[in-house]
Short mmCIF file of C-alpha atoms in Angstrom, two decimals:
data_model
loop_
_atom_site.label_atom_id
_atom_site.label_comp_id
_atom_site.label_asym_id
_atom_site.label_seq_id
_atom_site.Cartn_x
_atom_site.Cartn_y
_atom_site.Cartn_z
CA MET A 33 -0.05 0.13 -0.04
CA GLU A 34 2.09 2.98 -1.14
CA GLN A 35 1.26 6.33 0.12
CA SER A 36 2.90 9.74 -0.46
CA PRO A 37 4.05 11.54 2.56
CA SER A 38 2.03 14.51 1.61
CA ALA A 39 -1.36 12.49 1.13
CA ALA A 40 -3.11 12.04 4.39
CA PRO A 41 -5.92 9.11 4.12
CA ALA A 42 -9.53 10.34 4.23
CA ASP A 43 -11.36 8.86 7.01
CA ASP A 44 -15.16 8.45 7.72
CA ARG A 45 -15.82 11.69 9.33
CA HIS A 46 -18.73 10.38 11.29
CA TRP A 47 -17.03 7.28 12.82
CA ARG A 48 -15.95 8.84 16.04
CA GLY A 49 -19.42 10.08 16.92
CA SER A 50 -20.89 6.43 16.01
CA ALA A 51 -18.12 4.95 18.18
CA ARG A 52 -18.97 7.13 21.16
CA LEU A 53 -22.48 6.11 20.77
CA ALA A 54 -21.58 2.69 20.85
CA ALA A 55 -19.47 3.10 23.84
CA GLY A 56 -22.27 5.33 25.56
CA CYS A 57 -24.75 2.18 24.92
CA ALA A 58 -22.40 -0.31 26.41
CA LEU A 59 -21.78 1.79 29.42
CA VAL A 60 -25.62 2.55 30.10
CA PHE A 61 -26.04 -1.33 29.52
CA CYS A 62 -23.62 -2.18 32.00
CA ALA A 63 -24.72 0.41 34.43
CA LEU A 64 -28.29 -0.62 34.36
CA SER A 65 -27.35 -4.34 34.45
CA LEU A 66 -25.30 -3.77 37.69
CA LEU A 67 -27.90 -1.51 39.24
CA VAL A 68 -30.85 -4.11 38.61
CA ASP A 69 -28.64 -7.07 39.94
CA TRP A 70 -27.48 -5.18 42.90
CA ASP A 71 -31.17 -4.01 43.79
CA ALA A 72 -32.11 -7.50 43.45
CA GLY A 73 -29.51 -8.42 46.06
CA SER A 74 -27.85 -10.99 43.66
CA LEU A 75 -24.62 -8.87 42.63
CA THR A 76 -21.49 -10.85 43.04
CA PRO A 77 -17.98 -10.15 41.72
CA LEU A 78 -18.46 -13.08 39.32
CA ARG A 79 -21.80 -11.59 38.15
CA ALA A 80 -20.29 -8.05 37.80
CA LEU A 81 -17.52 -9.44 35.53
CA LEU A 82 -20.22 -11.33 33.47
CA TRP A 83 -22.14 -8.02 33.10
CA SER A 84 -18.79 -6.27 32.11
CA LEU A 85 -17.96 -8.87 29.45
CA LEU A 86 -21.44 -8.63 27.93
CA SER A 87 -21.20 -4.90 28.02
CA ALA A 88 -17.93 -5.25 25.99
CA ALA A 89 -19.72 -7.56 23.68
CA VAL A 90 -22.38 -5.06 23.09
CA PHE A 91 -19.81 -2.38 22.35
CA THR A 92 -17.94 -4.71 19.77
CA VAL A 93 -21.23 -5.48 18.03
CA LEU A 94 -22.36 -1.74 17.90
CA LEU A 95 -19.10 -0.24 17.10
CA PRO A 96 -19.22 0.49 13.15
CA PRO A 97 -16.25 -0.61 11.01
CA ARG A 98 -13.92 2.18 10.19
CA VAL A 99 -13.51 3.24 6.55
CA SER A 100 -10.52 5.08 5.37
CA ALA A 101 -9.14 5.73 1.90
CA GLY A 102 -5.99 6.98 0.15
CA PRO A 103 -4.65 7.14 -3.47
CA GLY A 104 -5.42 3.83 -4.89
CA TRP A 105 -6.53 1.96 -1.66
CA LEU A 106 -9.78 1.83 0.35
CA ALA A 107 -9.77 0.04 3.65
CA VAL A 108 -12.26 -1.07 6.16
CA SER A 109 -11.17 -1.93 9.76
CA THR A 110 -13.21 -3.64 12.30
CA PRO A 111 -11.78 -4.50 16.09
CA TRP A 112 -10.62 -7.91 14.78
CA SER A 113 -9.46 -7.31 11.16
CA ARG A 114 -8.40 -4.81 8.66
CA LEU A 115 -9.50 -5.39 4.85
CA VAL A 116 -7.82 -3.41 2.09
CA VAL A 117 -8.48 -3.24 -1.62
CA ARG A 118 -6.49 -1.57 -4.44
CA THR A 119 -9.09 0.65 -6.09
CA ASP A 120 -6.89 1.40 -8.91
CA ALA A 121 -6.80 -2.54 -9.61
CA LEU A 122 -10.59 -3.25 -8.99
CA VAL A 123 -11.96 -6.15 -11.07
CA ALA A 124 -15.65 -6.49 -9.72
CA VAL A 125 -18.03 -4.08 -8.03
CA ARG A 126 -21.32 -5.68 -6.94
CA GLN A 127 -24.20 -3.99 -4.78
CA TYR A 128 -26.48 -6.04 -2.64
CA ASP A 129 -29.61 -4.31 -1.64
CA GLY A 130 -32.24 -5.18 0.96
CA VAL A 131 -32.20 -4.84 4.66
CA SER A 132 -28.54 -4.26 4.88
CA SER A 133 -27.46 -2.63 1.68
CA HIS A 134 -23.25 -2.98 1.10
CA LEU A 135 -21.00 -2.74 -1.69
CA VAL A 136 -18.68 -5.76 -2.34
CA LEU A 137 -15.25 -4.67 -3.86
CA ARG A 138 -12.66 -7.08 -5.22
CA ASP A 139 -9.31 -6.14 -6.77
CA ALA A 140 -6.84 -8.06 -8.86
CA TYR A 141 -4.79 -9.24 -6.04
CA GLY A 142 -7.51 -11.36 -4.67
CA HIS A 143 -8.64 -8.82 -1.83
CA ARG A 144 -12.03 -8.36 -0.98
CA LEU A 145 -14.07 -5.92 1.22
CA GLU A 146 -17.72 -5.02 1.98
CA LEU A 147 -18.94 -1.60 3.18
CA ASP A 148 -22.30 0.24 3.60
CA PRO A 149 -22.61 2.82 0.58
CA ARG A 150 -24.18 5.27 2.96
CA THR A 151 -20.58 5.68 4.32
CA LEU A 152 -19.39 7.00 0.79
CA ALA A 153 -22.60 9.13 0.44
CA ALA A 154 -21.55 10.91 3.84
CA ASN A 155 -18.11 11.23 3.14
CA PRO A 156 -17.16 13.24 -0.04
CA LEU A 157 -13.53 12.71 0.42
CA LEU A 158 -13.75 8.72 0.70
CA TRP A 159 -16.12 8.74 -2.32
CA HIS A 160 -13.50 10.93 -4.22
CA GLU A 161 -10.65 8.54 -3.67
CA LEU A 162 -12.78 5.42 -4.37
CA ASP A 163 -13.99 7.38 -7.80
CA THR A 164 -10.38 8.14 -8.68
CA GLY A 165 -9.34 4.73 -8.19
CA VAL A 166 -12.04 3.41 -10.20
CA ARG A 167 -11.37 5.79 -13.08
CA ARG A 168 -7.66 4.20 -12.96
CA SER A 169 -9.10 0.56 -13.05
CA LEU A 170 -11.33 1.53 -15.99
CA GLU A 171 -8.37 3.00 -17.93
CA ARG A 172 -6.02 -0.16 -17.24
CA GLY A 173 -9.08 -2.29 -18.15
CA THR A 174 -9.24 -4.23 -14.94
CA LEU A 175 -12.75 -3.41 -13.85
CA ARG A 176 -15.03 -5.56 -15.82
CA HIS A 177 -17.94 -6.06 -13.69
CA GLY A 178 -19.90 -3.24 -11.70
CA ALA A 179 -18.85 -0.01 -13.21
CA ASP A 180 -22.60 0.61 -13.83
CA VAL A 181 -22.94 0.14 -10.24
CA LEU A 182 -20.61 2.85 -9.26
CA ASP A 183 -22.07 5.00 -11.65
CA ARG A 184 -25.43 4.70 -10.16
CA LEU A 185 -23.89 5.35 -6.82
CA GLY A 186 -21.93 8.23 -8.01
CA HIS A 187 -25.22 10.09 -9.44
CA ARG A 188 -27.13 9.22 -6.12
CA ILE A 189 -24.35 10.88 -4.25
CA ASP A 190 -24.26 13.81 -6.38
CA ASP A 191 -28.09 14.17 -6.32
CA GLU A 192 -28.15 14.07 -2.48
CA THR A 193 -25.15 16.50 -2.29
CA VAL A 194 -26.91 19.06 -4.50
CA ARG A 195 -30.16 18.86 -2.49
CA ALA A 196 -28.10 19.39 0.66
CA VAL A 197 -26.49 22.44 -1.01
CA LEU A 198 -29.90 23.66 -2.03
CA ARG A 199 -31.34 23.21 1.43
CA ALA A 200 -28.71 24.85 3.14
CA SER A 201 -28.85 27.90 0.98
CA GLY A 202 -32.65 28.27 1.40
CA LEU A 203 -33.42 27.52 -2.17
CA SER A 204 -35.22 24.37 -1.64
#
């Protein structure tokens, strides 16, 4: 993963807030569990440890993946793994809709990652890095499946951006 010293990676600008929310929910769960157990008179050190471990599990489940991108790469990090694809060497992009819409990106090196397209819509710098890499993949001829998916996603992101600008300026 090459990166020039002057190019700082683009990060999901909403991740910190989501991580704070996950931590807050886990702490509230822990506090309420301990309080109810204490009030019932059944709180022991072992049960307190159990509630703490369950709260840590709640935090892990609620913590969103951290998405970052730089020139030619996109990464999704979770507490247990970090997946990276070369956006300038993509071979396939698929979008799965349903309850949990997600994009699946595959590169020429066999790497694969999944991410929520709303993360790209909410972070123009991430979208720009992905779009730039996709253009390079198209120029090199590696992207054979899914260019239309990214084209539709790009139009949707542009439409949302225009609506947001119009709302902010009072024209809509």
